[in-house]
Short mmCIF file of C-alpha atoms and ligand atoms in Angstrom, two decimals:
data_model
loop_
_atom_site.label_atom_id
_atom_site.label_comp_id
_atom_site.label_asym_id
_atom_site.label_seq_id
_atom_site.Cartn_x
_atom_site.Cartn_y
_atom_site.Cartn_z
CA UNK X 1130 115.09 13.26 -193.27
CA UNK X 1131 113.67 15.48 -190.62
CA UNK X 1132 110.03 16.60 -190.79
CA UNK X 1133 109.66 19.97 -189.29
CA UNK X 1134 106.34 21.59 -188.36
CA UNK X 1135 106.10 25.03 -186.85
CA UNK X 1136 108.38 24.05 -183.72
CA UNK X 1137 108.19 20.71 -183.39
CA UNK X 1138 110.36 18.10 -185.44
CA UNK X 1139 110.86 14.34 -185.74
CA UNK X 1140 113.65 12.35 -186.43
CA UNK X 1141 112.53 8.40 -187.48
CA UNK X 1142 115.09 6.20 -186.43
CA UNK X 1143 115.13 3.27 -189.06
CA UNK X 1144 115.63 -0.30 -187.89
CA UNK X 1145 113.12 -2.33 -189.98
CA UNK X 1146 110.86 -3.82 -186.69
CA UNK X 1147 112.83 -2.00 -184.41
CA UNK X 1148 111.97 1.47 -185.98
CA UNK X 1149 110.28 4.34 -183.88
CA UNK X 1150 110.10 8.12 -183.96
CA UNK X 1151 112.24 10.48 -181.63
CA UNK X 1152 110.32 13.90 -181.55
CA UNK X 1153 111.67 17.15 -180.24
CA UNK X 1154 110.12 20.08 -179.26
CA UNK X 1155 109.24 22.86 -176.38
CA UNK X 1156 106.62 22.15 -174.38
CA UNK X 1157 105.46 18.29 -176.06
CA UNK X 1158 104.82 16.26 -173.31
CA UNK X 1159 101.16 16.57 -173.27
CA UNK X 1160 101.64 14.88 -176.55
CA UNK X 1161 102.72 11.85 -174.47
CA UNK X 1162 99.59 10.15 -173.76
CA UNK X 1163 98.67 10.62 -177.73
CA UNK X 1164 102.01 9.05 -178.68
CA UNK X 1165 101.73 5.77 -176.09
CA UNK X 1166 98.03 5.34 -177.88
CA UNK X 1167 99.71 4.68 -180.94
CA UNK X 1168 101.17 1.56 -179.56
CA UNK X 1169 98.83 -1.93 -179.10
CA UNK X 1170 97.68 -2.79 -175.55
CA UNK X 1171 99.93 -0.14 -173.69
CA UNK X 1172 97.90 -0.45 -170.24
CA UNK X 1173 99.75 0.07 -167.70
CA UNK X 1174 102.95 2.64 -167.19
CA UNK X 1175 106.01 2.26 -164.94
CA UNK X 1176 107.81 5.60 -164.60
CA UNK X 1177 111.07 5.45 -163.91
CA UNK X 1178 113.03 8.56 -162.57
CA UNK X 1179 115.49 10.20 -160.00
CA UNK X 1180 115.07 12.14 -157.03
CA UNK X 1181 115.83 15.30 -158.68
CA UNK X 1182 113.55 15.07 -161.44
CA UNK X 1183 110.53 13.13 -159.76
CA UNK X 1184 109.24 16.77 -158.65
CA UNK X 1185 110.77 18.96 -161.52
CA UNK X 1186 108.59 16.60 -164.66
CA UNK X 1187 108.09 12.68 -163.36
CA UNK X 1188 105.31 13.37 -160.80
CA UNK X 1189 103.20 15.69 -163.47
CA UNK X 1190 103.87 13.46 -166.23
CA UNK X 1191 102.49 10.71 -163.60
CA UNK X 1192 99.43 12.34 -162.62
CA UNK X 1193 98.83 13.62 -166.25
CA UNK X 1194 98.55 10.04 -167.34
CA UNK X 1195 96.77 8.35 -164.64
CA UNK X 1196 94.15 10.90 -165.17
CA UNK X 1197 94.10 9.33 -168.97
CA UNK X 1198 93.09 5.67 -168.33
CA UNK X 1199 95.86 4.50 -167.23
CA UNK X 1200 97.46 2.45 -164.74
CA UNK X 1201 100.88 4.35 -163.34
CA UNK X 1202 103.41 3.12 -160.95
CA UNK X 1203 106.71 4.96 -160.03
CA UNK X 1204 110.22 4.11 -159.31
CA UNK X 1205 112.70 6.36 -158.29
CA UNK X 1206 116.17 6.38 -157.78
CA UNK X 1207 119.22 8.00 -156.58
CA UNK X 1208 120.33 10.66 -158.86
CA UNK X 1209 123.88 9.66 -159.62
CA UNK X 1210 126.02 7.09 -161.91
CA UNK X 1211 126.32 4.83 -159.03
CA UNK X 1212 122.66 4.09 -159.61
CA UNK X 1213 123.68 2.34 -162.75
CA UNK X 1214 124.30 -1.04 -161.18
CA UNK X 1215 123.57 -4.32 -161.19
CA UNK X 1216 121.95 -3.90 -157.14
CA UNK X 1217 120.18 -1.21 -158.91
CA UNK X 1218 118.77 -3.57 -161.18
CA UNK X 1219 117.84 -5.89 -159.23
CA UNK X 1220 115.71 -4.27 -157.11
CA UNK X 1221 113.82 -2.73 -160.05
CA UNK X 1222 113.51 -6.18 -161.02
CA UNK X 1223 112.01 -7.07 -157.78
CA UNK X 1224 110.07 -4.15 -158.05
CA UNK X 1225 108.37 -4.23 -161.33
CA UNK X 1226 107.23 -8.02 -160.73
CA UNK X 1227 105.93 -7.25 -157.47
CA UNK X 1228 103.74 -4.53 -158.78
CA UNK X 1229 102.40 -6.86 -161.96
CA UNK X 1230 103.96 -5.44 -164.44
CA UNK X 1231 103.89 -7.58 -167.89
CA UNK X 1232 103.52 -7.22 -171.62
CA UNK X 1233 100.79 -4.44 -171.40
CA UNK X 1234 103.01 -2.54 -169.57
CA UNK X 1235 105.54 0.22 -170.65
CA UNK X 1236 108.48 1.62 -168.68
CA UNK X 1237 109.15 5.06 -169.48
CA UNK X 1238 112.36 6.27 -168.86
CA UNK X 1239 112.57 9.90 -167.42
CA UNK X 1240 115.47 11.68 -166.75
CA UNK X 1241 119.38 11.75 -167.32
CA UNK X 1242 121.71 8.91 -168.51
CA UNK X 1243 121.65 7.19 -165.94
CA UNK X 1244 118.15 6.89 -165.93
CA UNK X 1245 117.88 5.97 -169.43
CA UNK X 1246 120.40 3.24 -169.61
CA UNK X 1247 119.24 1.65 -166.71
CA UNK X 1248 115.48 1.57 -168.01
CA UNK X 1249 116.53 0.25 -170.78
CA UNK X 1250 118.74 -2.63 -169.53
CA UNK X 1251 115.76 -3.53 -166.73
CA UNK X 1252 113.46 -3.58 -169.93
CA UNK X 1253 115.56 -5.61 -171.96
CA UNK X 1254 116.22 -7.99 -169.40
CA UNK X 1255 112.77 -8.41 -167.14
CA UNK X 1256 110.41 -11.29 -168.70
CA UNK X 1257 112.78 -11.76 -171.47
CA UNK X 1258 112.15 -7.94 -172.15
CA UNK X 1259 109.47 -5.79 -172.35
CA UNK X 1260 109.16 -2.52 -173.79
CA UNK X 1261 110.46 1.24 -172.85
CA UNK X 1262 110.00 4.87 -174.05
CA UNK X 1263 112.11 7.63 -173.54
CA UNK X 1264 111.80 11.15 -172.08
CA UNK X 1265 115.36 12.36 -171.64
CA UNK X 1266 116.21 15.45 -169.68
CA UNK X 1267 119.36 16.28 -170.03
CA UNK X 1268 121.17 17.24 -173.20
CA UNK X 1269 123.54 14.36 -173.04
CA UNK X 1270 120.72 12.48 -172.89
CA UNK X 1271 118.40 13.85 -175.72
CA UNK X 1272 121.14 14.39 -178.34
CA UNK X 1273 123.07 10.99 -177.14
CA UNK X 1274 122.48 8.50 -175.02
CA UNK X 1275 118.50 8.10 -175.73
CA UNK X 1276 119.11 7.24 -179.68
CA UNK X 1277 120.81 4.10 -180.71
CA UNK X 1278 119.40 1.09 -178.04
CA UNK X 1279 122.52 1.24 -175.92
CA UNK X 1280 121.73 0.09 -172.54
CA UNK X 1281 123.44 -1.10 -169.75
CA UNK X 1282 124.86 -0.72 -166.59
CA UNK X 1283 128.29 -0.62 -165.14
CA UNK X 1284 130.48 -3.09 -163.43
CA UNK X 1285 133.04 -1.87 -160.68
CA UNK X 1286 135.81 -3.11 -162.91
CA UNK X 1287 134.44 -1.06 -166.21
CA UNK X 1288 131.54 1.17 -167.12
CA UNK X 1289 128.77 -0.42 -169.37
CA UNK X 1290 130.25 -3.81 -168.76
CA UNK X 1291 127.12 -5.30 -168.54
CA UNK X 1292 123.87 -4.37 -171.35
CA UNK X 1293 122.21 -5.02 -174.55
CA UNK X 1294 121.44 -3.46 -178.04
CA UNK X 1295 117.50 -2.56 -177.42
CA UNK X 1296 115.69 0.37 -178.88
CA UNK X 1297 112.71 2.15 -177.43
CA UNK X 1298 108.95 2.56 -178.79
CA UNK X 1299 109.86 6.12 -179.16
CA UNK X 1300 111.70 8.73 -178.04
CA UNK X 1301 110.10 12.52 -176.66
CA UNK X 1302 112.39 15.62 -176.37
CA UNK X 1303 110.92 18.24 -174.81
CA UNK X 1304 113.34 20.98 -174.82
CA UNK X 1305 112.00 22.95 -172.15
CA UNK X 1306 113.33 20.53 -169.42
CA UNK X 1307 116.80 22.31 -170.06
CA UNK X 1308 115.29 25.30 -168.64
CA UNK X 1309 116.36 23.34 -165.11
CA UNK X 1310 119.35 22.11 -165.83
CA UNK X 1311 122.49 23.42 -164.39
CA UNK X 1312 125.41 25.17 -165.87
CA UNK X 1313 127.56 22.36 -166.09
CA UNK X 1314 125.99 20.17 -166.95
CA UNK X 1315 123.91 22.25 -169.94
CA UNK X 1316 127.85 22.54 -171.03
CA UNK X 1317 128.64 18.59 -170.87
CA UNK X 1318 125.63 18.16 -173.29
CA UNK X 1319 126.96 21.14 -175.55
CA UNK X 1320 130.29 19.36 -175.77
CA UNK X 1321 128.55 16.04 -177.44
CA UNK X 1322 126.83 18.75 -179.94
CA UNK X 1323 130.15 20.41 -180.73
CA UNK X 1324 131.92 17.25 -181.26
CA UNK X 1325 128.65 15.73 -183.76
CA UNK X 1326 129.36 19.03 -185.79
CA UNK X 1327 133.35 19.34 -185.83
CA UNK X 1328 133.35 15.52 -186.89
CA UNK X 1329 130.06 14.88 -189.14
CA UNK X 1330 128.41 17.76 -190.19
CA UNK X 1331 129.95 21.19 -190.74
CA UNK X 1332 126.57 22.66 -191.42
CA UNK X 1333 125.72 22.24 -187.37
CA UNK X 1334 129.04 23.47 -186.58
CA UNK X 1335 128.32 26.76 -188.22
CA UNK X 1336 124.99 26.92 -186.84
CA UNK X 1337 126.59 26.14 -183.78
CA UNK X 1338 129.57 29.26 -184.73
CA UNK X 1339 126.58 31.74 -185.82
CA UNK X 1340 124.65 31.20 -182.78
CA UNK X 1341 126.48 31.01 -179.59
CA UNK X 1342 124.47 34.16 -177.76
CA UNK X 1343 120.86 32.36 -178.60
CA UNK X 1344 122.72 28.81 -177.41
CA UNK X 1345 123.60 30.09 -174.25
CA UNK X 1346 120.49 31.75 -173.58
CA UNK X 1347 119.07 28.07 -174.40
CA UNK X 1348 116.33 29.60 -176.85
CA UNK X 1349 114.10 26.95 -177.50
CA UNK X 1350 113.81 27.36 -181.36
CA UNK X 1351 117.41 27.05 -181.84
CA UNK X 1352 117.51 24.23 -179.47
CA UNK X 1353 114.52 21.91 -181.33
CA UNK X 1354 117.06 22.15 -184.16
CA UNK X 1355 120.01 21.49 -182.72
CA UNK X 1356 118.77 18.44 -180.86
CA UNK X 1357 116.99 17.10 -184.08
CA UNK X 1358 119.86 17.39 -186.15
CA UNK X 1359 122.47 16.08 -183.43
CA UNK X 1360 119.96 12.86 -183.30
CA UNK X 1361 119.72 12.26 -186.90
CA UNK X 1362 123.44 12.33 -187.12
CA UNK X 1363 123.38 9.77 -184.87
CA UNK X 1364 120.12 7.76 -186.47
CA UNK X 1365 122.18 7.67 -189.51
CA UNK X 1366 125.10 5.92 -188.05
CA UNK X 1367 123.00 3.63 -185.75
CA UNK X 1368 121.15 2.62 -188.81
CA UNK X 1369 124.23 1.50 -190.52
CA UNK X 1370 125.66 -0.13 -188.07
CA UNK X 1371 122.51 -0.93 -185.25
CA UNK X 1372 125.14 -3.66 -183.25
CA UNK X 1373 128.68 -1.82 -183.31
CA UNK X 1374 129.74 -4.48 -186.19
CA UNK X 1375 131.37 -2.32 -188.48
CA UNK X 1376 133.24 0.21 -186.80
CA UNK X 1377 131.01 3.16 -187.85
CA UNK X 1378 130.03 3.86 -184.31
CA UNK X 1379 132.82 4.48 -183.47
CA UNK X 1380 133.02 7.57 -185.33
CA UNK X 1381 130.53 9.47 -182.89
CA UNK X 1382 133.51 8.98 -180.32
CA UNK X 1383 135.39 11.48 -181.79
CA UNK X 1384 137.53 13.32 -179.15
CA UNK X 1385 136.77 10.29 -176.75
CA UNK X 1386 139.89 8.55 -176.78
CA UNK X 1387 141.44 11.77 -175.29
CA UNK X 1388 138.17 12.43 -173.28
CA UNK X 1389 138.15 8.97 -170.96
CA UNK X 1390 141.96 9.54 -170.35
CA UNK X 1391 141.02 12.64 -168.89
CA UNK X 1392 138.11 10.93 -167.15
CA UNK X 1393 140.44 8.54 -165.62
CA UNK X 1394 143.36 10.37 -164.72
CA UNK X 1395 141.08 13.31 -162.86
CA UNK X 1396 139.87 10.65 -160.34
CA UNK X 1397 136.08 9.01 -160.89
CA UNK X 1398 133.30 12.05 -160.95
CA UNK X 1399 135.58 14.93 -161.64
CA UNK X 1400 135.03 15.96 -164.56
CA UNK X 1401 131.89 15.91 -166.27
CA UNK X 1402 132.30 13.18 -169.11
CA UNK X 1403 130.80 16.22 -172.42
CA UNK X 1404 133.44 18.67 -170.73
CA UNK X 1405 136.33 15.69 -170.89
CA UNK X 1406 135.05 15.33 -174.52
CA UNK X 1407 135.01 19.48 -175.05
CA UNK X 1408 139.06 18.90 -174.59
CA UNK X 1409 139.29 16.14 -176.29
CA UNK X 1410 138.21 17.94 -179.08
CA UNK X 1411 140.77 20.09 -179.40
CA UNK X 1412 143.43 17.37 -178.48
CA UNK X 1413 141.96 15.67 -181.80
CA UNK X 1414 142.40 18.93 -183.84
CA UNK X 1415 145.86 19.64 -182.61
CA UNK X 1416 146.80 16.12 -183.74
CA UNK X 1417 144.99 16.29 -186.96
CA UNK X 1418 146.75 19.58 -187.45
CA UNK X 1419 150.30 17.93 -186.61
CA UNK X 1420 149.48 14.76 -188.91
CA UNK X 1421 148.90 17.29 -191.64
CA UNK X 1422 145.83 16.60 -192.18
CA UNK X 1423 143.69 20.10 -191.29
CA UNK X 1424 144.92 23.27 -191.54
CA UNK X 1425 145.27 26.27 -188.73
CA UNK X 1426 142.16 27.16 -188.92
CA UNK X 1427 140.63 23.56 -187.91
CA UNK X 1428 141.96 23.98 -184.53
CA UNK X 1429 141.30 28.00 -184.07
CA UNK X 1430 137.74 27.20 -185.17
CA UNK X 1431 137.49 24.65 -182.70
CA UNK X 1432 139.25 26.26 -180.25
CA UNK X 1433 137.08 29.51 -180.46
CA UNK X 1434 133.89 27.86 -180.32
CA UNK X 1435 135.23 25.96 -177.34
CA UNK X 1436 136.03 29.40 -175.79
CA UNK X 1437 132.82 31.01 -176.66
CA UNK X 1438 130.37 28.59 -175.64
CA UNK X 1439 132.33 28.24 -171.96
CA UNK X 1440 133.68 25.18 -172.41
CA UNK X 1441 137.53 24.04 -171.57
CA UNK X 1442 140.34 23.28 -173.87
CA UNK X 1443 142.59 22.07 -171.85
CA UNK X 1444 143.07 20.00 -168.22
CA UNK X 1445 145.78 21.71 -166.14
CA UNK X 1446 146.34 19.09 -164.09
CA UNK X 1447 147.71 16.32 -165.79
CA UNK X 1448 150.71 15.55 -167.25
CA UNK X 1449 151.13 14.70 -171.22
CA UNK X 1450 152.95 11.28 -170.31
CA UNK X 1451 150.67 10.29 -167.47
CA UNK X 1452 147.45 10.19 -170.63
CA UNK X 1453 150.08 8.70 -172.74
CA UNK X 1454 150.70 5.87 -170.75
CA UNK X 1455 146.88 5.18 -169.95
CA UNK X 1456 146.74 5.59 -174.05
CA UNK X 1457 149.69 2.80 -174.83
CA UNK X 1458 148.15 0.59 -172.18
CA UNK X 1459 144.40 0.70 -173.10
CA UNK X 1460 142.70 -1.44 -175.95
CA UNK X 1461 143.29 1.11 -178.43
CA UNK X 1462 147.03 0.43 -178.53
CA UNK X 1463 148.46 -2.26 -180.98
CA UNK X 1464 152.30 -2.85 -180.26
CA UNK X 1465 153.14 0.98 -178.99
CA UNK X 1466 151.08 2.91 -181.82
CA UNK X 1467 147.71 4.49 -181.22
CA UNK X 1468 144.84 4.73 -183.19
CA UNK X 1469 142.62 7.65 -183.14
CA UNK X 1470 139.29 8.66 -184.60
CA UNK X 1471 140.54 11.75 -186.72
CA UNK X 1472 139.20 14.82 -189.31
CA UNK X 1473 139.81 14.97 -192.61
CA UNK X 1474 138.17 18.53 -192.99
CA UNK X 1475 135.66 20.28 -190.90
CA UNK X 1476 131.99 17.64 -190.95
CA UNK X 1477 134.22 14.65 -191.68
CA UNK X 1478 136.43 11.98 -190.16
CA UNK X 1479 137.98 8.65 -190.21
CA UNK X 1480 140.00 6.23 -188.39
CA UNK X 1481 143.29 6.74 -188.50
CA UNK X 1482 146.11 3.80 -187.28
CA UNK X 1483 149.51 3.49 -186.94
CA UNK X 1484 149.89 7.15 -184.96
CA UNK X 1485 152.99 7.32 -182.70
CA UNK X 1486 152.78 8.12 -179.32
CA UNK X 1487 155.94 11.11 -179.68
CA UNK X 1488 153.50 12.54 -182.53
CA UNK X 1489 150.18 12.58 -179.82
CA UNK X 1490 152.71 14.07 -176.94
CA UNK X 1491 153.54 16.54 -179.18
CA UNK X 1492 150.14 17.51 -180.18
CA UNK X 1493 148.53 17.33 -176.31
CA UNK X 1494 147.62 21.00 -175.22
CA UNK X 1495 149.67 21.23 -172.20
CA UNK X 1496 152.99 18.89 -173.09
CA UNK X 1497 155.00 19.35 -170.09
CA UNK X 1498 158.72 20.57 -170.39
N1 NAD K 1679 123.34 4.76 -174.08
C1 NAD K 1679 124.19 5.53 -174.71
O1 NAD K 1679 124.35 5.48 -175.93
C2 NAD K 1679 124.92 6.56 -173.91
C3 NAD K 1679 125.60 7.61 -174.56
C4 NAD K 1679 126.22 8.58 -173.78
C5 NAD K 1679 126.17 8.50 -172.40
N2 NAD K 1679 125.51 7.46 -171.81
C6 NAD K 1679 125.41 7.36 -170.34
O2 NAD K 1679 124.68 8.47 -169.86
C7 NAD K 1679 125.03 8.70 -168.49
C8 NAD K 1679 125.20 10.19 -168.28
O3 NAD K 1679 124.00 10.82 -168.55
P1 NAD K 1679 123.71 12.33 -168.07
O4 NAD K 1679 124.86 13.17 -168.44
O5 NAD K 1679 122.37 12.69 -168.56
O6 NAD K 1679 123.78 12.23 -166.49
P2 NAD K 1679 122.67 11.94 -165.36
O7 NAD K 1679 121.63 11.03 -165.82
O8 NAD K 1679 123.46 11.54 -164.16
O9 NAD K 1679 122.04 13.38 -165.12
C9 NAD K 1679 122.84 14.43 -164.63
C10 NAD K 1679 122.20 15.14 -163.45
O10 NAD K 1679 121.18 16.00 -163.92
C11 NAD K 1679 119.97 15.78 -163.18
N3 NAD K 1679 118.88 16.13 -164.10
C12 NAD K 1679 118.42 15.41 -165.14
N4 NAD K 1679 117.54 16.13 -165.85
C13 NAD K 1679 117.43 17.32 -165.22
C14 NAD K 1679 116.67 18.50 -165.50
N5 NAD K 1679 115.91 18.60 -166.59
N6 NAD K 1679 116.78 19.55 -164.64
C15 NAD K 1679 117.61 19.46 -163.56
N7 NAD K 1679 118.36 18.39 -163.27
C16 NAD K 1679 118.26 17.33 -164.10
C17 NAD K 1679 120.05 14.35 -162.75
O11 NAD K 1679 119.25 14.11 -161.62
C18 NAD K 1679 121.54 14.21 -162.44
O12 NAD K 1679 121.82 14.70 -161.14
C19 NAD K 1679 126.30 7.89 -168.24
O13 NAD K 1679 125.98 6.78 -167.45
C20 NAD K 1679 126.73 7.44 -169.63
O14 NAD K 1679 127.38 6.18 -169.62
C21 NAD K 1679 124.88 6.51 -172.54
ZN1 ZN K 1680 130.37 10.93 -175.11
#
């Protein structure tokens, strides 16, 4: 359930210990200091940030709560998915013992991603783990990655290779920290929103349909519930399925199987990973829509909104046999047929096996001649 007051709302993540509250809103991070009180023995802060957003929100947030009674230290990083290594970790490591930091201590995660998944895997992992909060700033980050107690970091051989399954105390969204984001990547974190309505909830998706001037403008109303009700689609799955055992999680990567081929093929860094998802999108429709399984109108809805918003539908620059070959070869493949997170009707999807790889050629956007 989400609670809403005036413009503030909170979405409570159940995990029976593991529980906490992710609250969204413009302009909450005074409420920081208020939120860390409700925690026992939380003396003694390590901020963790990157270089671009250490002067934008880490350094106020910093001196806000150092002049609260409390003990702050910073670490900051290179902006940048590179950061999210094992070297990168170890130097935090090095770093957090060096300036005392133990089980009074809280390592708040602000920033990106990147930032967030690498708290999180530092916490999980120093003294046999200790805990972290979040303060995502990007939209990927405050509708995705910060929910759910993914962490990690990546291996040269894979992405994520290495993490754990380890929520945060909490979670604060303040909205206004889009205000600085650029245009890309605003639109990588509107392709994660898109994709949470087309696939499990059709109510977002209109919201998403009936508001496209007030989402562009980022209007911070609209935004409060957006993010809210993109995280609580995602609370609900987490809760059912906290370590990945079941195969629900998978359903929030809709569009991805189409969305890391893209990834891949474009070279490392090319294309923003929410605008490789905005395409994969409307790969999925067009093969839902060839299985018989939507109608027109699933992919011309998806397609419009696609349009409207500014984000792509399509990648120019690959061919339909070059993603169909990473496809047969990856782990999604069982003997030649693919498998593919798919709609059943607009809010609503399901796994669906046994797809041929003529039937997904035929369906890709751009199927060369
Ligand atoms: N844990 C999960 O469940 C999960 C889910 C999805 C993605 N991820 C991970 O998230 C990472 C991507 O996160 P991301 O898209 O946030 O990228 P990011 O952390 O690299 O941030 C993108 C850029 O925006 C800058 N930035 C951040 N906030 C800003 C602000 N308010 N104003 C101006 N600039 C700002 C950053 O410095 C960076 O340059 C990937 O490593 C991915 O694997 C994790
Ligand atoms: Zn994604």
């Amino acid at each position: 359930m989400i609670m809403s007051q005036t413009n503030f709302q909170t979405v409570r993540v159940n995990l029976a210990a593991r529980s906490y509250d992710v609250e969204i809103g413009a302009e909450n991070l005074s409420h920081l200091r208020a939120t860390l009180n409700a925690f026992p023995n939380v003396q003694h802060v390590v901020i963790l940030t990157d270089a671009n957003v250490a002067p934008l929100y880490a350094e106020n947030i910093a001196e806000h709560l150092a002049a609260q009674d409390l003990a702050v230290d910073r670490m900051i990083i290179k902006p940048g998915e590179e950061s999210k290594s094992i070297a990168s970790a170890e130097y935090l490591w090095e770093n957090l013992l060096k300036i005392g930091t133990d089980r009074q201590s809280v390592i708040l995660a602000i920033g990106g991603g990147v930032v967030g998944d690498l708290a999180g895997f530092i916490a999980a992992t120093y003294a046999r783990g200790i805990r972290f909060f979040q303060l995502p700033t990007t939209l990927l980050a405050q509708v995705d990655s910060s929910v759910g107690g993914k962490v990690g970091v990546n291996l040269s051989g894979g992405k994520n290779m290495v993490g754990a399954f380890y929520q945060p105390l909490g979670v604060l969204i303040d909205t206004k920290t889009l205000d600085t984001l650029d245009e890309s990547q605003y639109l990588a974190g509107l392709g994660e929103v898109v994709k949470y309505g087309v696939s499990l909830d059709a109510e977002l998706f209109e919201l998403l349909e009936n508001n496209i001037d007030r989402i562009t403008q980022r209007d911070h109303i609209l935004l409060t519930k957006i993010v809210a009700r993109c995280c609580r689609i995602k609370a609900n799955i987490v809760e059912k399925d906290e370590f990945e055992m079941l195969g629900l999680r998978a359903k929030l990567n809709y569009g991805h199987t189409f969305a890391h081929a893209y990834e891949t093929l474009s070279g490392y860094g090319t294309l923003l990973h929410g605008l490789a998802v905005a395409i994969g999108l409307v790969d999925a429709a067009r093969l839902a829509r060839k299985l018989n399984r939507v109608d027109n109108s699933f992919v011309e809805r998806q397609i419009a909104i696609n349009e409207q918003l500014g984000l792509p539908i399509q990648y120019d620059n690959i061919r339909a046999e070059e993603i169909l070959d990473l496809m047969t070869h990856d782990k999604k493949s069982v003997r030649g047929s693919l498998r593919f997170i798919l709609p059943t009707k607009l809010g609503q999807c399901e796994l669906v096996t046994e797809i041929s790889p003529e039937v997904v050629k035929e369906a890709l956007c751009f199927v060369s001649p």
